[in-house]
Amino acid sequence: VAGRRAPTLLIVGTLVASLMSATMFLGEAGFAYDIAAGPYTVFPQAATVGYVLGAFFFGRYLRRSRTTTVAEFFGQRFNSSRVRKLAGYTIIFALGGYLLAVTQGAAILLSELVDLSYVECLFVAWLSYTAFTMYSGSRGVILTDTVMFLLFTLASVAAITYIVSDLGGVPRIVEQLVQVEEKPGLVSWHGAVGPGTGFPTPMDYLVWAIVIDVSWALVYMVSPWQSSRHLMARNEHVVLRAAIIAAVIIGLLQVMVYGMGAIINLRDPGIDPPDGAMVWASLTMLPEALGALMLAGITAAALSSASTFLSLVGFSVSKDIGIHETADHNTTLRFSRLMMLAAGAVVLVLALIFPPQIFWLTTFIATVFASSWGPVGLMSIWSKRITEAAAFWGMLSGLIFNVVPKFFEFIGVVDLPSYLEPAIIGGVASLVVTILVSRRTEVSAEEASYLANLHVRPA
């Protein structure tokens, strides 16, 4: 937890950098470029309210707990090793998947820029973030995150300013986007819908967008790669300030990045795959120096998120799932580094086996935490009736009822309507199971005491 001394700038830097990864600059910008320029430039910002709500209703109490990981917090809150282990396994599974996505994103980016194959670039990307994460731990991660945050924010502001000016201003750009014949409906409120888009009707897109926004808001509130940053804050004032500033910055960055993805259609509406649209724009629509700065920013975004995910997966393997128990600091440190190396090696192998699906893998991972951790996380702070058994079964049911339907949908066994998104199924299952089990079980004295202490305001 970096000594619990991080000031506002470093917490803002790591909050933004751990979110703004290759998935945003490649996968999500590519999605806006491909079919959803209109809605994806304005819809996702609604979710950033999750930062503010999360800090007020979860993050400051997490900081108050003085635990070292979010999984440890759940274990102490419910006086339960099985809740802690389940939370730890969820981190390993979900953030391992997210690490896979950003590693592949970094490799795609590098392979576009240098004379190396995609496989060679996978090794380069993996080795770079693995080396400095293993060496420096959380303190190094939040420092590099902040430097990378400043880099890609500066690059994004400079790039969108140049492109908008070069193309005649926002009103002229919007007028021209409406006339892109190859993609009818691109800038309408629902984007391009119909065969080949994944959204049969405008209502299907609307339902999906609302589910994703709510899921991301919950992710910003309780997910480990966001909420764990609060454990490093100097005090609760820093938690609140950083969350508010991060919400504003991320909202503005999303408008700029997705807006750039949309604008690229004016120069070439046929880039394939669309994930490469931002790279293409950096090489062809920007002056050489500014294009280089933008590409450096995208690379930094990929590496910053990868370092965060790798560190969290390594911490969970070494600390939360119970395979390593010792009071010796040096032994624990050495084991944590070995676990980071092992987790990273598994991700590297998976990246070599599976083809990149950056955007869809990212949205899936986000909904996993929303459905599994969302209800239990908030109730762990604000419910006096939630019990250890309810937390365990609620978290597990949210995970299962999200992952299993999504798997069957992915392999083509079922075709779920938009109102039965796996995130909805998992979230409802988690909430219902948590409430029902709480009614049939009793809160222990240890749980009640711990909750009461959480609500004692620090001096």
XYZ file of C-alpha atoms in Angstrom:
459
model
C 0.000 0.000 0.000
C 2.988 2.310 -0.666
C 3.312 3.297 2.980
C -0.211 4.828 3.004
C 1.413 8.196 2.258
C 0.332 8.948 -1.316
C -0.873 12.533 -1.931
C -3.792 13.556 -4.138
C -1.757 13.804 -7.363
C -0.456 10.241 -7.113
C -3.886 8.805 -6.269
C -5.469 10.691 -9.188
C -2.652 9.508 -11.429
C -3.008 5.851 -10.539
C -6.840 5.930 -10.622
C -6.864 7.380 -14.134
C -3.900 5.415 -15.485
C -5.167 2.051 -14.229
C -8.419 2.683 -16.133
C -7.122 4.393 -19.286
C -5.477 1.380 -20.866
C -4.982 0.088 -24.384
C -8.589 -1.083 -24.227
C -9.765 2.539 -24.190
C -7.402 3.891 -26.854
C -7.690 0.830 -29.114
C -10.766 -1.276 -28.314
C -13.222 1.386 -27.153
C -12.050 4.092 -29.541
C -12.308 1.438 -32.276
C -15.881 0.671 -31.205
C -16.783 4.381 -31.455
C -15.076 4.534 -34.853
C -16.792 1.401 -36.142
C -20.465 1.670 -35.183
C -21.161 3.989 -32.235
C -19.579 7.409 -32.782
C -22.610 9.298 -31.483
C -23.669 7.394 -28.363
C -20.219 6.228 -27.272
C -18.902 9.777 -27.220
C -21.542 10.815 -24.673
C -22.973 7.723 -22.937
C -19.985 6.337 -20.937
C -19.389 9.551 -18.968
C -22.501 8.832 -16.874
C -20.586 6.020 -15.180
C -17.916 8.356 -13.775
C -20.304 9.313 -10.968
C -19.236 5.939 -9.557
C -15.912 7.481 -8.526
C -17.580 10.055 -6.295
C -20.189 7.671 -4.886
C -17.538 5.015 -4.381
C -15.268 7.327 -2.413
C -18.076 8.510 -0.145
C -19.803 5.184 0.410
C -16.984 2.628 0.121
C -13.470 3.965 -0.460
C -13.045 6.044 2.687
C -14.249 3.145 4.850
C -11.877 0.819 3.018
C -9.043 3.260 3.802
C -10.260 3.359 7.410
C -9.981 -0.442 7.703
C -6.159 -0.255 7.337
C -6.102 -3.536 5.424
C -3.546 -4.179 2.692
C -5.820 -5.616 -0.031
C -9.527 -5.360 -0.822
C -9.885 -9.129 -0.422
C -8.346 -8.847 3.038
C -10.938 -6.192 3.877
C -13.772 -8.573 3.001
C -12.116 -11.288 5.074
C -11.816 -9.049 8.137
C -15.244 -7.463 7.703
C -16.951 -10.868 7.811
C -14.345 -12.592 9.991
C -14.048 -15.230 7.293
C -11.157 -16.809 5.439
C -13.460 -18.274 2.781
C -14.869 -14.832 1.860
C -11.328 -13.508 1.580
C -10.213 -16.444 -0.556
C -13.236 -16.140 -2.849
C -12.527 -12.431 -3.320
C -8.893 -13.280 -4.015
C -9.766 -15.903 -6.616
C -12.163 -13.455 -8.292
C -9.331 -10.926 -8.571
C -7.009 -13.524 -10.071
C -9.611 -14.686 -12.611
C -11.016 -11.319 -13.638
C -7.924 -9.119 -13.505
C -5.960 -11.908 -15.132
C -8.393 -11.601 -18.038
C -8.034 -7.822 -18.051
C -4.237 -8.186 -18.005
C -4.556 -10.460 -21.037
C -6.506 -7.768 -22.901
C -4.079 -4.931 -22.174
C -1.049 -7.111 -22.964
C -2.514 -7.977 -26.357
C -3.395 -4.315 -26.877
C 0.170 -3.227 -26.176
C 1.496 -5.912 -28.542
C -0.880 -4.820 -31.333
C 0.271 -1.234 -30.894
C 3.964 -2.108 -30.908
C 3.636 -4.374 -33.942
C 2.165 -1.428 -35.878
C 5.095 0.802 -35.004
C 8.227 -1.338 -35.143
C 9.578 -4.039 -37.422
C 8.628 -6.895 -35.106
C 5.920 -9.524 -35.350
C 2.879 -9.567 -33.046
C 4.364 -12.513 -31.113
C 7.685 -10.741 -30.633
C 5.853 -7.626 -29.446
C 3.931 -9.704 -26.912
C 7.218 -10.673 -25.307
C 8.506 -7.086 -25.386
C 5.338 -5.684 -23.769
C 5.163 -8.460 -21.185
C 8.820 -8.146 -20.220
C 8.657 -4.367 -19.845
C 5.753 -4.105 -17.412
C 6.678 -7.319 -15.564
C 10.212 -6.087 -14.883
C 9.384 -2.748 -13.263
C 6.329 -4.093 -11.412
C 8.285 -6.959 -9.827
C 11.140 -4.630 -8.961
C 9.277 -1.697 -7.408
C 5.881 -2.927 -6.187
C 3.018 -0.559 -5.407
C 5.188 2.480 -4.741
C 6.789 2.198 -8.158
C 3.459 1.449 -9.829
C 1.741 4.611 -8.569
C 4.759 6.749 -9.526
C 4.954 5.326 -13.059
C 1.152 5.490 -13.318
C 1.231 9.205 -12.555
C 3.995 9.936 -15.072
C 2.113 7.934 -17.720
C -1.159 9.669 -16.808
C 0.438 13.065 -17.413
C 1.888 11.817 -20.710
C -1.251 10.378 -22.280
C -3.444 13.234 -21.005
C -1.142 15.818 -22.574
C -0.986 13.785 -25.786
C -4.782 13.386 -25.980
C -5.466 17.089 -25.418
C -2.885 18.109 -28.019
C -4.087 15.544 -30.578
C -7.809 16.321 -30.381
C -7.099 20.073 -30.456
C -5.045 19.714 -33.628
C -7.487 17.367 -35.383
C -10.575 19.475 -34.609
C -8.798 22.629 -35.756
C -7.477 20.947 -38.905
C -10.946 19.698 -39.903
C -12.717 23.022 -39.434
C -14.167 22.867 -35.929
C -16.790 20.775 -34.114
C -19.950 21.931 -36.000
C -18.375 21.186 -39.381
C -17.089 17.786 -38.145
C -20.528 16.736 -36.883
C -22.136 17.861 -40.147
C -19.682 15.752 -42.143
C -20.010 12.693 -39.881
C -23.750 12.637 -40.492
C -22.982 12.282 -44.212
C -20.629 9.266 -43.987
C -22.443 7.002 -46.462
C -20.600 3.816 -45.524
C -21.985 3.936 -41.946
C -25.561 5.197 -41.793
C -26.658 6.087 -38.279
C -23.061 6.374 -37.037
C -23.673 9.574 -35.041
C -27.320 8.983 -34.144
C -28.150 8.390 -30.481
C -27.996 4.606 -31.005
C -25.167 4.375 -33.526
C -25.189 1.952 -36.447
C -27.556 -0.925 -35.636
C -28.748 -3.953 -37.583
C -27.076 -7.008 -39.142
C -23.359 -7.308 -38.405
C -23.312 -4.755 -35.578
C -24.339 -6.929 -32.621
C -27.365 -4.709 -31.929
C -30.529 -5.652 -33.892
C -32.515 -2.545 -32.868
C -31.875 0.864 -31.243
C -33.553 -0.412 -28.062
C -31.041 -3.263 -27.854
C -28.210 -0.748 -27.920
C -29.889 1.461 -25.323
C -30.399 -1.416 -22.876
C -26.833 -2.604 -23.399
C -25.450 0.914 -22.885
C -27.392 1.396 -19.641
C -26.222 -1.986 -18.310
C -22.609 -1.196 -19.193
C -22.810 2.272 -17.623
C -24.265 0.931 -14.373
C -21.698 -1.878 -14.369
C -18.798 0.530 -14.852
C -20.160 2.827 -12.139
C -20.085 -0.131 -9.734
C -16.607 -1.011 -10.977
C -15.389 2.497 -10.168
C -16.952 2.132 -6.713
C -15.736 -1.277 -5.529
C -13.495 -3.029 -8.069
C -10.027 -3.894 -6.716
C -7.991 -2.053 -9.347
C -9.844 1.165 -8.476
C -10.802 0.909 -4.798
C -7.404 -0.500 -3.788
C -5.864 2.852 -4.728
C -7.668 4.373 -1.732
C -5.695 2.108 0.601
C -2.556 4.021 -0.416
C -3.978 7.500 0.235
C -2.443 9.728 2.907
C -5.854 10.224 4.547
C -9.582 10.230 3.814
C -9.460 13.802 2.498
C -7.137 12.557 -0.245
C -9.567 9.710 -1.022
C -12.439 12.158 -1.582
C -10.461 14.800 -3.462
C -8.787 12.271 -5.752
C -12.072 10.556 -6.612
C -13.773 13.816 -7.586
C -10.839 14.989 -9.697
C -10.504 11.564 -11.356
C -14.206 11.551 -12.276
C -13.854 14.888 -14.077
C -10.611 13.985 -15.852
C -11.803 10.556 -16.997
C -15.073 11.996 -18.304
C -13.177 14.573 -20.365
C -10.626 12.016 -21.594
C -13.420 9.698 -22.722
C -15.022 12.494 -24.760
C -11.677 13.301 -26.372
C -10.562 9.723 -27.098
C -13.912 8.401 -28.325
C -14.447 11.643 -30.224
C -11.126 11.119 -32.015
C -12.233 7.597 -32.853
C -15.397 9.004 -34.436
C -13.605 11.750 -36.368
C -11.252 9.270 -38.056
C -14.208 8.229 -40.246
C -13.852 11.512 -42.127
C -10.471 10.406 -43.459
C -10.980 6.636 -43.791
C -14.186 4.821 -42.766
C -12.818 1.401 -43.771
C -9.968 0.693 -41.348
C -9.828 -3.019 -40.516
C -9.588 -4.042 -37.746
C -11.183 -0.969 -36.154
C -8.985 -1.449 -33.061
C -6.173 0.066 -35.104
C -7.982 3.310 -35.898
C -6.166 5.426 -33.291
C -2.784 4.103 -34.399
C -3.658 4.897 -38.026
C -4.721 8.423 -37.065
C -1.512 9.009 -35.102
C 0.557 8.011 -38.124
C -1.433 9.838 -40.818
C -3.612 12.629 -39.344
C -1.110 14.215 -36.941
C 2.254 15.928 -37.473
C 5.139 13.548 -36.905
C 6.150 14.843 -33.455
C 2.556 14.992 -32.194
C 1.818 11.554 -33.641
C 4.846 10.147 -31.852
C 3.667 11.761 -28.601
C 0.202 10.231 -29.063
C 1.607 6.767 -29.727
C 3.854 7.088 -26.675
C 0.777 8.053 -24.646
C -1.196 5.022 -25.843
C 1.741 2.746 -25.041
C 2.048 4.337 -21.591
C -1.662 3.778 -20.962
C -1.289 0.095 -21.824
C 1.753 -0.405 -19.607
C 0.320 1.508 -16.636
C -2.828 -0.615 -16.514
C -0.843 -3.811 -17.010
C 1.424 -2.995 -14.071
C -1.588 -2.347 -11.815
C -3.310 -5.589 -12.783
C -0.141 -7.658 -12.469
C 0.612 -6.291 -9.001
C -2.936 -6.941 -7.772
C -2.995 -10.483 -9.163
C 0.400 -11.171 -7.588
C -0.720 -9.781 -4.208
C -3.878 -11.901 -4.247
C -2.006 -15.086 -5.106
C 0.614 -14.474 -2.428
C -1.588 -13.022 0.318
C -5.308 -13.672 -0.088
C -5.920 -17.254 -1.187
C -4.042 -18.935 1.662
C -1.159 -20.676 -0.114
C 1.488 -18.635 1.695
C 1.455 -17.873 5.408
C 4.500 -16.366 7.125
C 5.294 -13.332 9.236
C 8.709 -12.836 7.649
C 8.623 -9.740 5.442
C 11.489 -10.713 3.138
C 10.053 -14.173 2.504
C 6.659 -12.680 1.669
C 8.247 -10.129 -0.656
C 10.195 -12.805 -2.505
C 7.102 -14.996 -2.806
C 5.013 -12.053 -4.094
C 7.552 -11.409 -6.829
C 7.571 -15.069 -7.822
C 3.765 -15.072 -7.975
C 3.770 -11.971 -10.164
C 6.191 -13.713 -12.498
C 4.080 -16.881 -12.547
C 0.804 -14.990 -13.143
C 2.409 -12.946 -15.883
C 3.782 -16.085 -17.537
C 0.296 -17.638 -17.627
C -1.108 -14.466 -19.204
C 1.668 -14.477 -21.792
C 0.857 -18.066 -22.785
C -2.857 -17.255 -23.061
C -2.059 -14.198 -25.172
C -0.164 -16.449 -27.570
C -3.057 -18.924 -27.791
C -6.169 -16.750 -27.996
C -6.806 -14.077 -30.656
C -7.284 -10.513 -29.356
C -10.825 -9.512 -28.360
C -9.893 -6.328 -26.495
C -13.172 -4.416 -26.322
C -15.507 -7.301 -25.530
C -13.119 -8.918 -23.027
C -12.844 -5.597 -21.183
C -16.593 -5.042 -20.943
C -17.030 -8.620 -19.724
C -14.451 -8.223 -16.954
C -16.087 -4.991 -15.802
C -19.467 -6.642 -15.417
C -17.942 -9.542 -13.451
C -16.940 -7.215 -10.614
C -20.175 -5.259 -10.836
C -22.347 -8.349 -10.347
C -20.094 -10.267 -7.943
C -18.742 -7.466 -5.749
C -21.237 -4.628 -6.208
C -24.089 -5.620 -3.855
C -21.830 -7.303 -1.279
C -19.305 -4.467 -1.298
C -21.837 -1.727 -0.571
C -23.823 -3.824 1.901
C -20.608 -4.645 3.777
C -20.480 -0.957 4.755
C -24.152 -0.018 5.002
C -26.039 -3.128 6.113
C -26.117 -4.346 9.697
C -27.932 -7.518 8.617
C -25.564 -8.947 6.000
C -23.817 -12.035 7.344
C -20.672 -13.977 6.490
C -22.648 -16.695 4.703
C -24.645 -14.089 2.764
C -21.463 -12.337 1.637
C -19.882 -15.587 0.467
C -22.894 -16.944 -1.404
C -23.864 -13.524 -2.751
C -20.390 -12.969 -4.185
C -20.236 -16.500 -5.610
C -23.727 -16.406 -7.157
C -23.018 -13.033 -8.797
C -19.872 -14.481 -10.336
C -21.456 -17.738 -11.543
C -24.661 -16.211 -12.902
C -22.608 -13.740 -14.908
C -19.824 -15.974 -16.222
C -21.898 -19.058 -17.107
C -24.550 -17.290 -19.255
C -21.807 -15.230 -20.891
C -19.866 -18.397 -21.736
C -22.877 -20.098 -23.308
C -23.651 -16.926 -25.229
C -20.054 -16.733 -26.438
C -20.014 -20.304 -27.786
C -23.388 -19.794 -29.464
C -25.546 -22.109 -27.345
C -27.927 -19.287 -26.339
C -28.752 -15.853 -27.725
C -29.841 -13.711 -24.801
C -32.006 -10.615 -25.380
C -30.585 -7.266 -24.319
C -32.728 -7.125 -21.176
C -31.138 -10.405 -20.023
C -27.525 -9.303 -20.204
C -25.371 -11.628 -18.025
C -24.453 -8.595 -15.906
C -28.139 -8.108 -15.048
C -28.621 -11.800 -14.296
C -25.528 -11.920 -12.095
C -26.269 -8.672 -10.265
C -29.867 -9.621 -9.484
C -28.794 -13.122 -8.400
C -26.136 -11.684 -6.088
C -28.541 -9.221 -4.463
C -31.357 -11.750 -4.024
C -29.070 -14.460 -2.625
C -27.405 -12.002 -0.238
C -30.756 -10.816 1.141
C -32.258 -14.314 1.458
C -29.212 -15.837 3.152
C -28.938 -12.852 5.504
C -32.505 -13.476 6.681
C -31.706 -17.094 7.514
C -28.395 -16.495 9.303
C -27.197 -14.383 12.211
C -24.608 -11.636 12.327
C -21.772 -12.620 14.651
C -20.505 -10.368 17.432
C -17.170 -9.979 15.626
C -18.877 -8.818 12.440
C -21.071 -6.321 14.290
C -18.096 -4.941 16.204
C -15.986 -4.547 13.078
C -18.774 -2.706 11.243
C -19.321 -0.386 14.201
C -15.614 0.471 14.301
C -15.649 1.264 10.571
C -18.214 3.976 11.229
C -16.152 5.685 13.924
C -14.849 8.850 12.296
C -11.067 9.305 12.636
C -9.694 12.352 14.422
